[in-house]
Structures are given as structure tokens and as C-alpha cells.
Coordinates of C-alpha atoms in Angstrom, one line a residue:
X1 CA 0.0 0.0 0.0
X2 CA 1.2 3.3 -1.1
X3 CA 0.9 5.9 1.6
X4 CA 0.2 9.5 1.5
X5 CA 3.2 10.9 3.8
X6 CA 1.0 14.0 4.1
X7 CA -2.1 12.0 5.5
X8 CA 0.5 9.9 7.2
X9 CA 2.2 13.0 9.0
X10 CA -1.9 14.3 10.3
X11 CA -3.0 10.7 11.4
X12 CA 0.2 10.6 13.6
X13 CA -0.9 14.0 15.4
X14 CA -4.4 13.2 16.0
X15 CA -3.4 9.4 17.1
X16 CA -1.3 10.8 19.3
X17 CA -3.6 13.7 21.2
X18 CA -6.2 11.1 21.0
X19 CA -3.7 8.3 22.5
X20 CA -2.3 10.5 25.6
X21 CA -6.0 11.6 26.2
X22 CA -7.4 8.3 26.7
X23 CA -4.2 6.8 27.4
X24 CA -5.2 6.9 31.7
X25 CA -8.2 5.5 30.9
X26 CA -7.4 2.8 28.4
X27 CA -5.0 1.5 31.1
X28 CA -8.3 1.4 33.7
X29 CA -10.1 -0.5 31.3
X30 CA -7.0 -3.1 31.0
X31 CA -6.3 -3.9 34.1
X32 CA -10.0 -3.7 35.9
X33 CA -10.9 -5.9 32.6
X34 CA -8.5 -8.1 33.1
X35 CA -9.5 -8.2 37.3
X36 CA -13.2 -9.1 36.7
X37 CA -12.6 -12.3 34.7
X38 CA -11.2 -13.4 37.9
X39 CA -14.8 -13.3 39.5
X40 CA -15.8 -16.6 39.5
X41 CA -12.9 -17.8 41.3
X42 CA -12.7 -14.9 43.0
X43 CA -16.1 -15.3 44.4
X44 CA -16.5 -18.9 44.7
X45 CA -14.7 -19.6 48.3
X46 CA -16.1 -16.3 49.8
X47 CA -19.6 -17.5 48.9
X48 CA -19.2 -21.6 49.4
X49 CA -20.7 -21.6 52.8
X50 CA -24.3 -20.0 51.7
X51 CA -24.2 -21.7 48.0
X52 CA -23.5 -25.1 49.5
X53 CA -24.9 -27.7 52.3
X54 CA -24.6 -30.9 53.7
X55 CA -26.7 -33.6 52.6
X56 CA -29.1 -34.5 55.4
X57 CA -31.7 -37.2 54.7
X58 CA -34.9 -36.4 52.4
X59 CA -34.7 -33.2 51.1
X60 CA -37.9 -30.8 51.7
X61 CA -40.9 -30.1 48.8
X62 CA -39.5 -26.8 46.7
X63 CA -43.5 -25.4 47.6
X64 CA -42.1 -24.9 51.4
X65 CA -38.9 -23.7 49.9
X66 CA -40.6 -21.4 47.8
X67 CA -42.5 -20.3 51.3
X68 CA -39.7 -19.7 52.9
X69 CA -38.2 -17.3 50.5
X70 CA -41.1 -15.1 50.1
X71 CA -41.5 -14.8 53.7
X72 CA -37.8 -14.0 54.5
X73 CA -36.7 -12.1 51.3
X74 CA -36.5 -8.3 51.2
X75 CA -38.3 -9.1 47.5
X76 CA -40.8 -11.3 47.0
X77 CA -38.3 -13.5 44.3
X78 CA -39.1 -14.0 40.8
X79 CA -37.8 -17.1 39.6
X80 CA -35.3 -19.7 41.2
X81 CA -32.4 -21.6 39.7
X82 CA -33.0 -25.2 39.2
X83 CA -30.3 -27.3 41.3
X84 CA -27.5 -29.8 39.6
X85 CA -26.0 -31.1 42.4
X86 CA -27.6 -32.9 45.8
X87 CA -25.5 -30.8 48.2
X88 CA -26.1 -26.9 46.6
X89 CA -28.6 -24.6 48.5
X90 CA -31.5 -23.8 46.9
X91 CA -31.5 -20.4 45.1
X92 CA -34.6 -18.1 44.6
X93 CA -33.5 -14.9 42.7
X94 CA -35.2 -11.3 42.9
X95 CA -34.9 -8.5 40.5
X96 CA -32.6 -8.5 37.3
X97 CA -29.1 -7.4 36.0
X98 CA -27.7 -4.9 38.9
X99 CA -30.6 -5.4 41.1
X100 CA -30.4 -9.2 41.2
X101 CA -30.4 -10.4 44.6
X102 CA -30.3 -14.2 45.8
X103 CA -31.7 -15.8 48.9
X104 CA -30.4 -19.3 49.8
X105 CA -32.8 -22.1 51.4
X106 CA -31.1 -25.2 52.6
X107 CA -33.1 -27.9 51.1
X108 CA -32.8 -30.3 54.0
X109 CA -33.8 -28.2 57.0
X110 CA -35.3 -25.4 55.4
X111 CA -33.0 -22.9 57.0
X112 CA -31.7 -19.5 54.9
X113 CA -28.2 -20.2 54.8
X114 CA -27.6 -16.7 53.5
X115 CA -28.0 -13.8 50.4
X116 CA -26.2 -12.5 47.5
X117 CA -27.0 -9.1 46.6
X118 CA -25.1 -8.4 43.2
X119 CA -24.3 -4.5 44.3
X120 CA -22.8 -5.6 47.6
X121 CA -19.8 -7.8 45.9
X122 CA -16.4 -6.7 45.3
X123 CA -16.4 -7.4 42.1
X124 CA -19.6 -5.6 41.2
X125 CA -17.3 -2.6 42.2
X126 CA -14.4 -3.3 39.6
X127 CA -17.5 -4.0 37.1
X128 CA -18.8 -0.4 38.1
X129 CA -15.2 0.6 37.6
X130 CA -14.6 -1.1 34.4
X131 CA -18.3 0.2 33.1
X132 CA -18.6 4.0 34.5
X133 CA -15.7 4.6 36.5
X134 CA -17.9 4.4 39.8
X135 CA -19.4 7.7 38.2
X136 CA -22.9 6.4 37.3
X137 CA -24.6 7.7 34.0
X138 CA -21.8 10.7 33.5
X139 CA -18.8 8.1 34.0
X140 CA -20.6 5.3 31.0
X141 CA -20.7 8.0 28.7
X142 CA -16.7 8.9 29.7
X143 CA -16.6 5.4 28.8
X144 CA -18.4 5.3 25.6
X145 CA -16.0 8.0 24.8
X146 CA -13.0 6.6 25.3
X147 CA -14.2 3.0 23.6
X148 CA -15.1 5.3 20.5
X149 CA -11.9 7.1 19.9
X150 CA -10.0 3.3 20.8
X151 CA -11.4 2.6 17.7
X152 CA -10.5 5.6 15.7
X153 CA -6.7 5.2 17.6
X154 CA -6.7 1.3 16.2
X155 CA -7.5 2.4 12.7
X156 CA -5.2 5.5 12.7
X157 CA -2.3 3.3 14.5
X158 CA -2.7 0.8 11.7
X159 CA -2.0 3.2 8.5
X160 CA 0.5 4.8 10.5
X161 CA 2.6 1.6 11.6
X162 CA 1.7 0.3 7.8
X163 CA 5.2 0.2 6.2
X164 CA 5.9 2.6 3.1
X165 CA 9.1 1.1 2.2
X166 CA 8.6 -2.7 2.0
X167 CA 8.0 -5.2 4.4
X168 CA 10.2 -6.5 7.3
X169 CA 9.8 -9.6 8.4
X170 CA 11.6 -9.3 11.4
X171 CA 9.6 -5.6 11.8
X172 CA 6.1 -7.9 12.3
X173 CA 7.2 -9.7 15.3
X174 CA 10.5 -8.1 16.9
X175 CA 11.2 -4.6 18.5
X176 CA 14.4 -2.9 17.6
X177 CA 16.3 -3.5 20.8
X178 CA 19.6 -2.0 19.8
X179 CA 18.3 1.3 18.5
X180 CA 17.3 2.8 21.9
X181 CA 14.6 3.1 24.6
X182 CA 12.6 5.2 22.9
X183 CA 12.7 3.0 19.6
X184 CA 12.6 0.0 21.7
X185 CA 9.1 1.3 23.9
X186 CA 7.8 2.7 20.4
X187 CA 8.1 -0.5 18.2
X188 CA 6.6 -2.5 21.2
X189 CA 3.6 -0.9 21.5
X190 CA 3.3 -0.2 17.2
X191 CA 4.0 -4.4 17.0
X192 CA 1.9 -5.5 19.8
X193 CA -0.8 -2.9 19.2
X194 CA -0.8 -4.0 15.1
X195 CA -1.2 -8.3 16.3
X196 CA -4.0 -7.2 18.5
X197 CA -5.8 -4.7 16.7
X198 CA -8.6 -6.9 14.6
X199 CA -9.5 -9.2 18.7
X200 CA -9.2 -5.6 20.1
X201 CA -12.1 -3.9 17.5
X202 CA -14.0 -7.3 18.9
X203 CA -13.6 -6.5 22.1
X204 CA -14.9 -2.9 21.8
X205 CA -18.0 -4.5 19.8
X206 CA -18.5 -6.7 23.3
X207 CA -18.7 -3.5 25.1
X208 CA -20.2 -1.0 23.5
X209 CA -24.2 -2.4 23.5
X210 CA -23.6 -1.8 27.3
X211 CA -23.6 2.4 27.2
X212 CA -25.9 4.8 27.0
X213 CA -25.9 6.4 23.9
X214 CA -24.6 3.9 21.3
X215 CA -26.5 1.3 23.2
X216 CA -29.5 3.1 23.1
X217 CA -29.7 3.5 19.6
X218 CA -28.7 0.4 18.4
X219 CA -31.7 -1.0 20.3
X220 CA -33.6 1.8 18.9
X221 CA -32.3 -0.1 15.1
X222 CA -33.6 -3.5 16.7
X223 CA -36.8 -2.9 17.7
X224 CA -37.7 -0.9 14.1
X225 CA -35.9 -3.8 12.4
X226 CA -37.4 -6.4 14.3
X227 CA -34.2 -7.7 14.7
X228 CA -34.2 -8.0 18.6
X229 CA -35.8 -11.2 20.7
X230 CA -39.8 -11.7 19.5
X231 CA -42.2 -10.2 21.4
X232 CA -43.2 -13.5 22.8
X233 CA -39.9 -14.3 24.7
X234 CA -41.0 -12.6 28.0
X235 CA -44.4 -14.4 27.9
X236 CA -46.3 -11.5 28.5
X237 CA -49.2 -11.7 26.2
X238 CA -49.6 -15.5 27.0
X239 CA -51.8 -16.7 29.8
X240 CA -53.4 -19.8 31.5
X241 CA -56.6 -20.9 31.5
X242 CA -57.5 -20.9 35.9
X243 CA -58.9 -24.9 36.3
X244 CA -58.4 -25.7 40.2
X245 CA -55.5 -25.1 41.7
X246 CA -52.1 -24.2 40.3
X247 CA -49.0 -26.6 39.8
X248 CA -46.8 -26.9 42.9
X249 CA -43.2 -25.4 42.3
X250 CA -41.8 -29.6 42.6
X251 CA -44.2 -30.6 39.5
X252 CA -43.0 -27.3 37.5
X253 CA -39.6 -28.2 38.2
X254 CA -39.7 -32.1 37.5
X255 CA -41.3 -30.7 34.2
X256 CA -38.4 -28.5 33.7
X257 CA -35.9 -30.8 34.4
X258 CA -37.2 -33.2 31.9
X259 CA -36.1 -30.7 29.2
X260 CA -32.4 -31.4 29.9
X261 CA -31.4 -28.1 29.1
X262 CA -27.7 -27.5 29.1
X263 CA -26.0 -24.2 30.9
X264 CA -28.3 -22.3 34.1
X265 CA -31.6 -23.7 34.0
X266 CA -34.1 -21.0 35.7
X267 CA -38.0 -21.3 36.2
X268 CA -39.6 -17.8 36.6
X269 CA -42.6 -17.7 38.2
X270 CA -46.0 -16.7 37.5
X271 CA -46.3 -12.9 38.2
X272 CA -50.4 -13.2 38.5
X273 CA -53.4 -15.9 38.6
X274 CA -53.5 -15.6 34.5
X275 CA -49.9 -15.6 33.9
X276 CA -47.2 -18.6 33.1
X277 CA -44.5 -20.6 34.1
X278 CA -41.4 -19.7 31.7
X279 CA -38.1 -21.9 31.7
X280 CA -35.1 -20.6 30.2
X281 CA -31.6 -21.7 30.4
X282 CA -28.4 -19.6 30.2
X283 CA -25.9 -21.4 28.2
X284 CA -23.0 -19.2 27.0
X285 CA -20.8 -21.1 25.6
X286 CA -23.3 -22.3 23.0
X287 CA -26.0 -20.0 22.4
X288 CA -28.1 -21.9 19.8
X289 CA -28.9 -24.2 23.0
X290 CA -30.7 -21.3 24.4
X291 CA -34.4 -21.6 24.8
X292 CA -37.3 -20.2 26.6
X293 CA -40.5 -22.0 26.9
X294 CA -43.8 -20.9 28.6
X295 CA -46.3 -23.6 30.4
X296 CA -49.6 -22.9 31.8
X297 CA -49.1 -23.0 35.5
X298 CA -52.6 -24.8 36.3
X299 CA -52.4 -28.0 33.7
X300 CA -48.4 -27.8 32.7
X301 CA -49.1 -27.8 29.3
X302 CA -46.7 -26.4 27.1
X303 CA -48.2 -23.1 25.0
X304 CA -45.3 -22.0 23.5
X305 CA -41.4 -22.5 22.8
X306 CA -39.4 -20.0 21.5
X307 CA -35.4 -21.0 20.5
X308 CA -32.3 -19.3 19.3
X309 CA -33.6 -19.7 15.7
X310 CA -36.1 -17.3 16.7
X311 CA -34.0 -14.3 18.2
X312 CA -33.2 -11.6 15.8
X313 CA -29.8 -11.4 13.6
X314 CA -28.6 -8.0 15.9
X315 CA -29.5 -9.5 18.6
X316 CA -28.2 -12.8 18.7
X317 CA -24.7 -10.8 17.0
X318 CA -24.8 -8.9 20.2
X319 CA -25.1 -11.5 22.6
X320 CA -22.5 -13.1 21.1
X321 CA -20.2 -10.3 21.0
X322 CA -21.1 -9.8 24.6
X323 CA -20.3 -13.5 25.8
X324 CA -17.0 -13.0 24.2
X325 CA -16.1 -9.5 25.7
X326 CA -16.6 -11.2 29.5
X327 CA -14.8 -14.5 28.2
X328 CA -17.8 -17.0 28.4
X329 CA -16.3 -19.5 25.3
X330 CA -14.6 -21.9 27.3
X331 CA -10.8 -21.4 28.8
X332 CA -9.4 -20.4 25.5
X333 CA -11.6 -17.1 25.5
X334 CA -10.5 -16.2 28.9
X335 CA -6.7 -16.6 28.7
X336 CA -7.1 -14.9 25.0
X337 CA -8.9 -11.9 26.8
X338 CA -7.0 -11.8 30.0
X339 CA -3.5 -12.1 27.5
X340 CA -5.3 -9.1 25.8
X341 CA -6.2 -7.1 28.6
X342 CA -2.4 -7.6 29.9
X343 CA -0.9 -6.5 26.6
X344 CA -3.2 -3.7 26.0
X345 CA -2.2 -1.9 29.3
X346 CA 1.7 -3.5 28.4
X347 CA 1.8 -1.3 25.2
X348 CA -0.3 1.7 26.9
X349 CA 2.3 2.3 29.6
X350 CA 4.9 1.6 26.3
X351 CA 3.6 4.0 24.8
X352 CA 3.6 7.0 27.2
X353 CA 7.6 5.8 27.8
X354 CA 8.7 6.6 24.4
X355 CA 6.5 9.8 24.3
X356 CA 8.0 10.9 27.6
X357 CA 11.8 9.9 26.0
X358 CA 11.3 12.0 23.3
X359 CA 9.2 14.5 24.1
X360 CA 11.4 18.4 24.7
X361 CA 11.3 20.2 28.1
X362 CA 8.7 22.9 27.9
X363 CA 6.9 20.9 25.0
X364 CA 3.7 18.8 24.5
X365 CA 6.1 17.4 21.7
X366 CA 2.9 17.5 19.2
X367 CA 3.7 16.1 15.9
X368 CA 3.9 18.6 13.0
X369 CA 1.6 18.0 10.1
X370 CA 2.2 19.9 6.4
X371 CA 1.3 23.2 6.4
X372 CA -0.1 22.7 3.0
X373 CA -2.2 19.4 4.0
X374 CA -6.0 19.4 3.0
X375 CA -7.8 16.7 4.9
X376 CA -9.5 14.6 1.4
X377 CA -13.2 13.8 1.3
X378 CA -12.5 9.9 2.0
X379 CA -11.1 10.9 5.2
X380 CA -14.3 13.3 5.6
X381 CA -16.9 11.1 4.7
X382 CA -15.3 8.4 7.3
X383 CA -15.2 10.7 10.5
X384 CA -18.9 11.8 9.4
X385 CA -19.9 8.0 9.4
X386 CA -17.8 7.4 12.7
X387 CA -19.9 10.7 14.3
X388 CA -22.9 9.3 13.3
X389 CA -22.7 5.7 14.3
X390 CA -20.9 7.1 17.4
X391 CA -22.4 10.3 18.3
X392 CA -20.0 11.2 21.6
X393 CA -16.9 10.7 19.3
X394 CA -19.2 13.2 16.9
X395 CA -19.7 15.6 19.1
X396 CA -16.2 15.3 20.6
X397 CA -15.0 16.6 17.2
X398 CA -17.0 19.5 16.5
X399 CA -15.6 20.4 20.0
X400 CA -12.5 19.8 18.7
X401 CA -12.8 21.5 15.2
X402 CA -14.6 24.6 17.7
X403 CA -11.4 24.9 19.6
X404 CA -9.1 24.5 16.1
X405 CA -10.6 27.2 14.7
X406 CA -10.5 29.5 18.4
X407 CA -7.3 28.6 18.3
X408 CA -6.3 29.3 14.9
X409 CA -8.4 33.1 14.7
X410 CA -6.5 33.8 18.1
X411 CA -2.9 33.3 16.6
X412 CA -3.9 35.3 13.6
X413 CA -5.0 37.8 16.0
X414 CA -1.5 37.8 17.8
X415 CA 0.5 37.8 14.8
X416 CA -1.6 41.1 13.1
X417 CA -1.0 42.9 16.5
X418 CA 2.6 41.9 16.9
X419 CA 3.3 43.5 13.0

């Protein structure tokens, strides 16, 4: 590829006042990243004694269980999570997402044995981190920022690093180590950032339906395209025909377990007389697996069964996207995102070494573009598409281009009055 030195030399300048901008943050997101796929092990021996019990006999009917957990949770719970092994408390599970909370019945004696509340964990906190900088709303769209312009510093980095002169095999793979520190640092973080760049642009993908702004819209662009989970996946418009008295919660779940669902099975209870039973499992690893199926909760009949097939194309891209981002593929999606995570904050802290080795006392050590450069309308047309499909990064450059031209007017100003 042919490059236009002049393009070249104006890429290099914005990549780099883009890069030491985010750079604090990008090295956040790393390492919290990189902290919170620790959380399952993390969490498992700080939560083993209220998750599991000793066997003891007969265990008691899941009715009394379910009893128990409305009368002693804060919220009456919604659903419950269908057991695997003989010795795990039984859990019944209020609220969803951030508000999820978990009460624990031992299935034996019928005692709480204790409750999860997903806000009080530690690693809630480095997800809060890692999400909104424990800033709320204001912090997500700091984030959303940030994620935005990683992109545009991946795509600029690229053409940059891109060889004009011929290609160096030894260049792909190896840093210069006898040319310097600064060389060193520089060709570190131009390698390492080029090998990662396409699993990086992934991981943004991952993130990005969880902000405000982009995620907004693009659910906005499912529900007009239809493309999102079918209106009959919550079960809201289905209902059961009231003949005697309802299922118990043991006959639901015997009917559930006969599915053999693979991943988290959950049953989620009726929410009024006319409403259903709905079993869904959560199976990450393999999402066409995923089903949700309704039952009326007087007979146990099956009314209706949706699958994966059913989901919409966005949707089921996004959920995908977002199992990979928090490494839910098996072990060779976590060590790939916690060896991505390591070298993303590796090649960060690279980078601000060889801008701090060559960088002049008294300067921001900016590079200079052409004086005589004109930004072409293939360059244009791809920030305008960028703002639009990311509107923070949009409006972060017409602050930018507002300032430019302050700036610009100003000088002018000083130069006419100096003469």
C-alpha cells in the first residue's frame, strides 16, 4: 500500500492527542478488565458456605422452599435456579441485572443459609469501575468516549505503523532493541498494538451495546428492524386458563428438568393468577442451545417454545459479541482476553515511555503535520460516518474542530497585532 506521507504525518498528530488523552483511561479499562474475569474464582470460596450444604436425609418439597423465601426475602423473588447437584442450597433470585439479589434455602432443613445481593460484591465494584468509572450515567458516557476514539486510535495506528518502504519480516514480530529506549518502547507498542488490533475492534464491539448512547440506539435499530428477541420471549401476552388449583413449584420443576437443558436452568414464576411458568436456560458457551419455553401453570401444558432460531440477527450478533467480551467461550476465551487485557495496558504504559523519552522540556512534543495538508473527502466522509454511528466521538469533534478554529483566529489575531 502506497501511503500519503502528508495523510500519514496528520493521522500521527491526531493518534497521538487522541492516544495520551485516553491513554489513563485505556489502562483502567485493561487492568480492571482483566481483574473481573477473575470473579468466579474470586467469588467462589467467599460464597461456598451459603451456595452449599450438607446432605441430610430427604430433602424438603421446593412449595415450602418457595414459602420460605417469600417470607424472608427483602423481594418477594421471581424465579429460582433449578439445582444440579444434591448438596447446593436452593437459590430463589429477585430482581434482574444490577438489582439481582439471591436468597439461599437449605433444602434439607429449610434454614436461609444466607444472600447475594449483586451490588454488595467486590467485584460488582471493579465491574462499576470497568463500566462507569464508579461515576454512574456521567462516568458510561466517559466510557463510551473513550471505547469510541480506541477505535478511531486502532484504525489511525494501523495506516501509520503500515510500512511505506517494503515489508520487514523481522519488523512484524520483533522490537528494535539495539536502536534505543525510545525506539525500543515505540516499536513495542506499534508491534503489539498491530497483532491485537482486529480481537481488540472485537472486544470494543462486546462493550459498546452496554452504554448509554450507542446502546440506546442500536436497540432503537432492533426494535424498528425487528431484529431483537420476538415479542413472545417474556411471555407477556400469554396466559393460562384458571382450572383448580395451580402446579406446585416440585411438579413445575420435575417438568423442567425433563427438558435437559444445558448451561443455568431458571424457572420464573408466575407474576399473577393468569400468567405462566417460563423456563429458560443460560448457556454461553453455546447460544443456539438457548431456549425459553412458557407452560400454563394450572395444567403444565406447554403453550409455547421459543429457541435461538427465533432471536433476531442483531440480537443474537450482540449476545455473542457480549459472551466473548466477559470471556464466556470456554478457557481459550478467557486466557485470550486476560492475555489481551495484559498487553493492551503492556503497550499503553509503552507507549507513554517513548512519548516521555522523546518528548522536549517545555513541550507537549505534538507532531507537526504539512502546512499545505488538505484533509480529502475519503477521510471526511469516514469521521462523518464514525460521528454518526458514534455520536459522543461526533460531538467530541466539533468540540474539537470549535477549539481549532478559536485557536487558529487567536494566533492570527496575535500575529496582526505583533506587526
Amino acid at each position: 500500500m502506497k501511503k500519503n506521507e502528508k495523510l500519514n504525518q496528520w493521522l500521527w498528530k491526531w493518534h497521538f492527542i487522541a492516544g495520551l488523552i485516553s491513554l489513563p483511561f485505556i489502562i483502567i479499562l485493561s487492568i480492571t478488565g482483566a481483574v473481573y474475569l477473575f470473579k468466579a474464582d474470586y467469588e467462589k470460596p467467599k460464597q461456598l458456605h451459603i451456595k452449599e450444604v450438607t446432605i441430610q436425609g430427604k430433602p424438603i418439597p421446593l412449595q415450602k422452599q418457595w414459602e420460605i423465601a417469600n417470607t424472608n426475602a427483602q423481594k418477594k423473588p421471581n424465579s429460582m435456579v433449578l439445582s444440579t447437584y444434591k448438596n447446593q442450597a436452593t437459590q430463589f433470585v429477585s430482581g434482574r441485572f444490577g438489582g439481582k439479589s439471591s436468597l439461599y434455602i437449605n433444602p434439607y432443613s429449610g434454614e436461609v443459609t444466607g444472600a447475594i445481593t449483586a451490588k454488595k460484591t467486590d467485584m460488582y465494584k471493579i465491574r462499576k469501575l470497568h463500566g462507569e468509572l464508579l461515576m454512574g450515567s456521567f462516568g458510561t458516557k466517559i466510557i463510551e468516549l473513550i471505547a469510541s476514539w480506541m477505535i478511531v486510535l486502532i484504525i489511525t495506528g494501523i495506516y501509520v505503523w503500515w510500512p511505506a518502504r517494503g515489508w520487514n519480516l523481522k519488523g512484524l514480530f520483533i522490537p528494535r532493541i539495539k536502536a534505543g529506549k525510545r525506539t525500543f518502547f515505540r516499536d513495542f507498542h506499534a508491534i503489539s498494538g498491530f497483532w491485537i488490533s482486529g480481537l481488540l475492534l472485537l472486544i470494543l464491539a462486546g462493550g459498546l451495546p452496554w452504554t448509554d448512547v450507542f446502546g440506546s440506539n442500536f436497540k432503537q435499530v432492533q426494535k424498528m428492524t425487528n431484529t431483537g428477541y420476538p415479542v413472545t420471549w417474556e411471555g407477556r401476552q400469554l396466559k393460562s386458563k384458571p382450572s383448580g388449583e395451580p402446579m406446585t413449584l416440585d411438579q413445575m420443576v420435575n417438568t423442567a428438568t425433563a427438558l435437559k437443558l444445558p448451561g443455568i436452568v431458571t424457572l420464573h414464576f408466575p407474576k399473577h393468577p393468569k400468567a405462566t411458568f417460563s423456563v429458560s436456560n443460560l448457556n454461553p458457551s453455546d447460544l443456539n442451545s438457548q431456549k425459553k419455553i412458557h407452560f400454563d401453570q394450572y395444567s403444565g401444558k406447554q403453550i409455547l417454545i421459543n429457541d435461538w432460531q427465533d432471536v433476531g440477527i442483531l440480537m443474537r450478533g450482540r449476545m455473542w459479541v457480549m459472551a466473548f467480551h466477559q470471556g464466556e467461550f470456554g478457557n481459550w476465551n478467557w486466557w485470550l482476553l486476560f492475555f489481551i487485557a495484559i498487553t493492551l495496558a503492556v503497550m499503553s504504559i509503552s507507549a507513554l515511555a517513548s512519548y516521555l523519552l522523546r518528548k522536549r522540556k517545555g513541550s507537549f512534543g505534538t507532531p507537526k503535520i504539512h502546512s499545505r495538508f488538505k484533509v480529502g473527502y475519503g477521510v471526511i466522509i469516514a469521521i462523518v460516518v464514525l460521528g454518526i454511528l458514534f455520536p459522543l466521538f461526533g460531538i467530541s469533534i466539533i468540540a474539537l474542530l470549535i477549539f481549532e478554529y478559536v485557536r487558529v483566529k487567536r494566533n492570527k489575531s496575535i500575529a496582526v497585532q505583533s506587526a
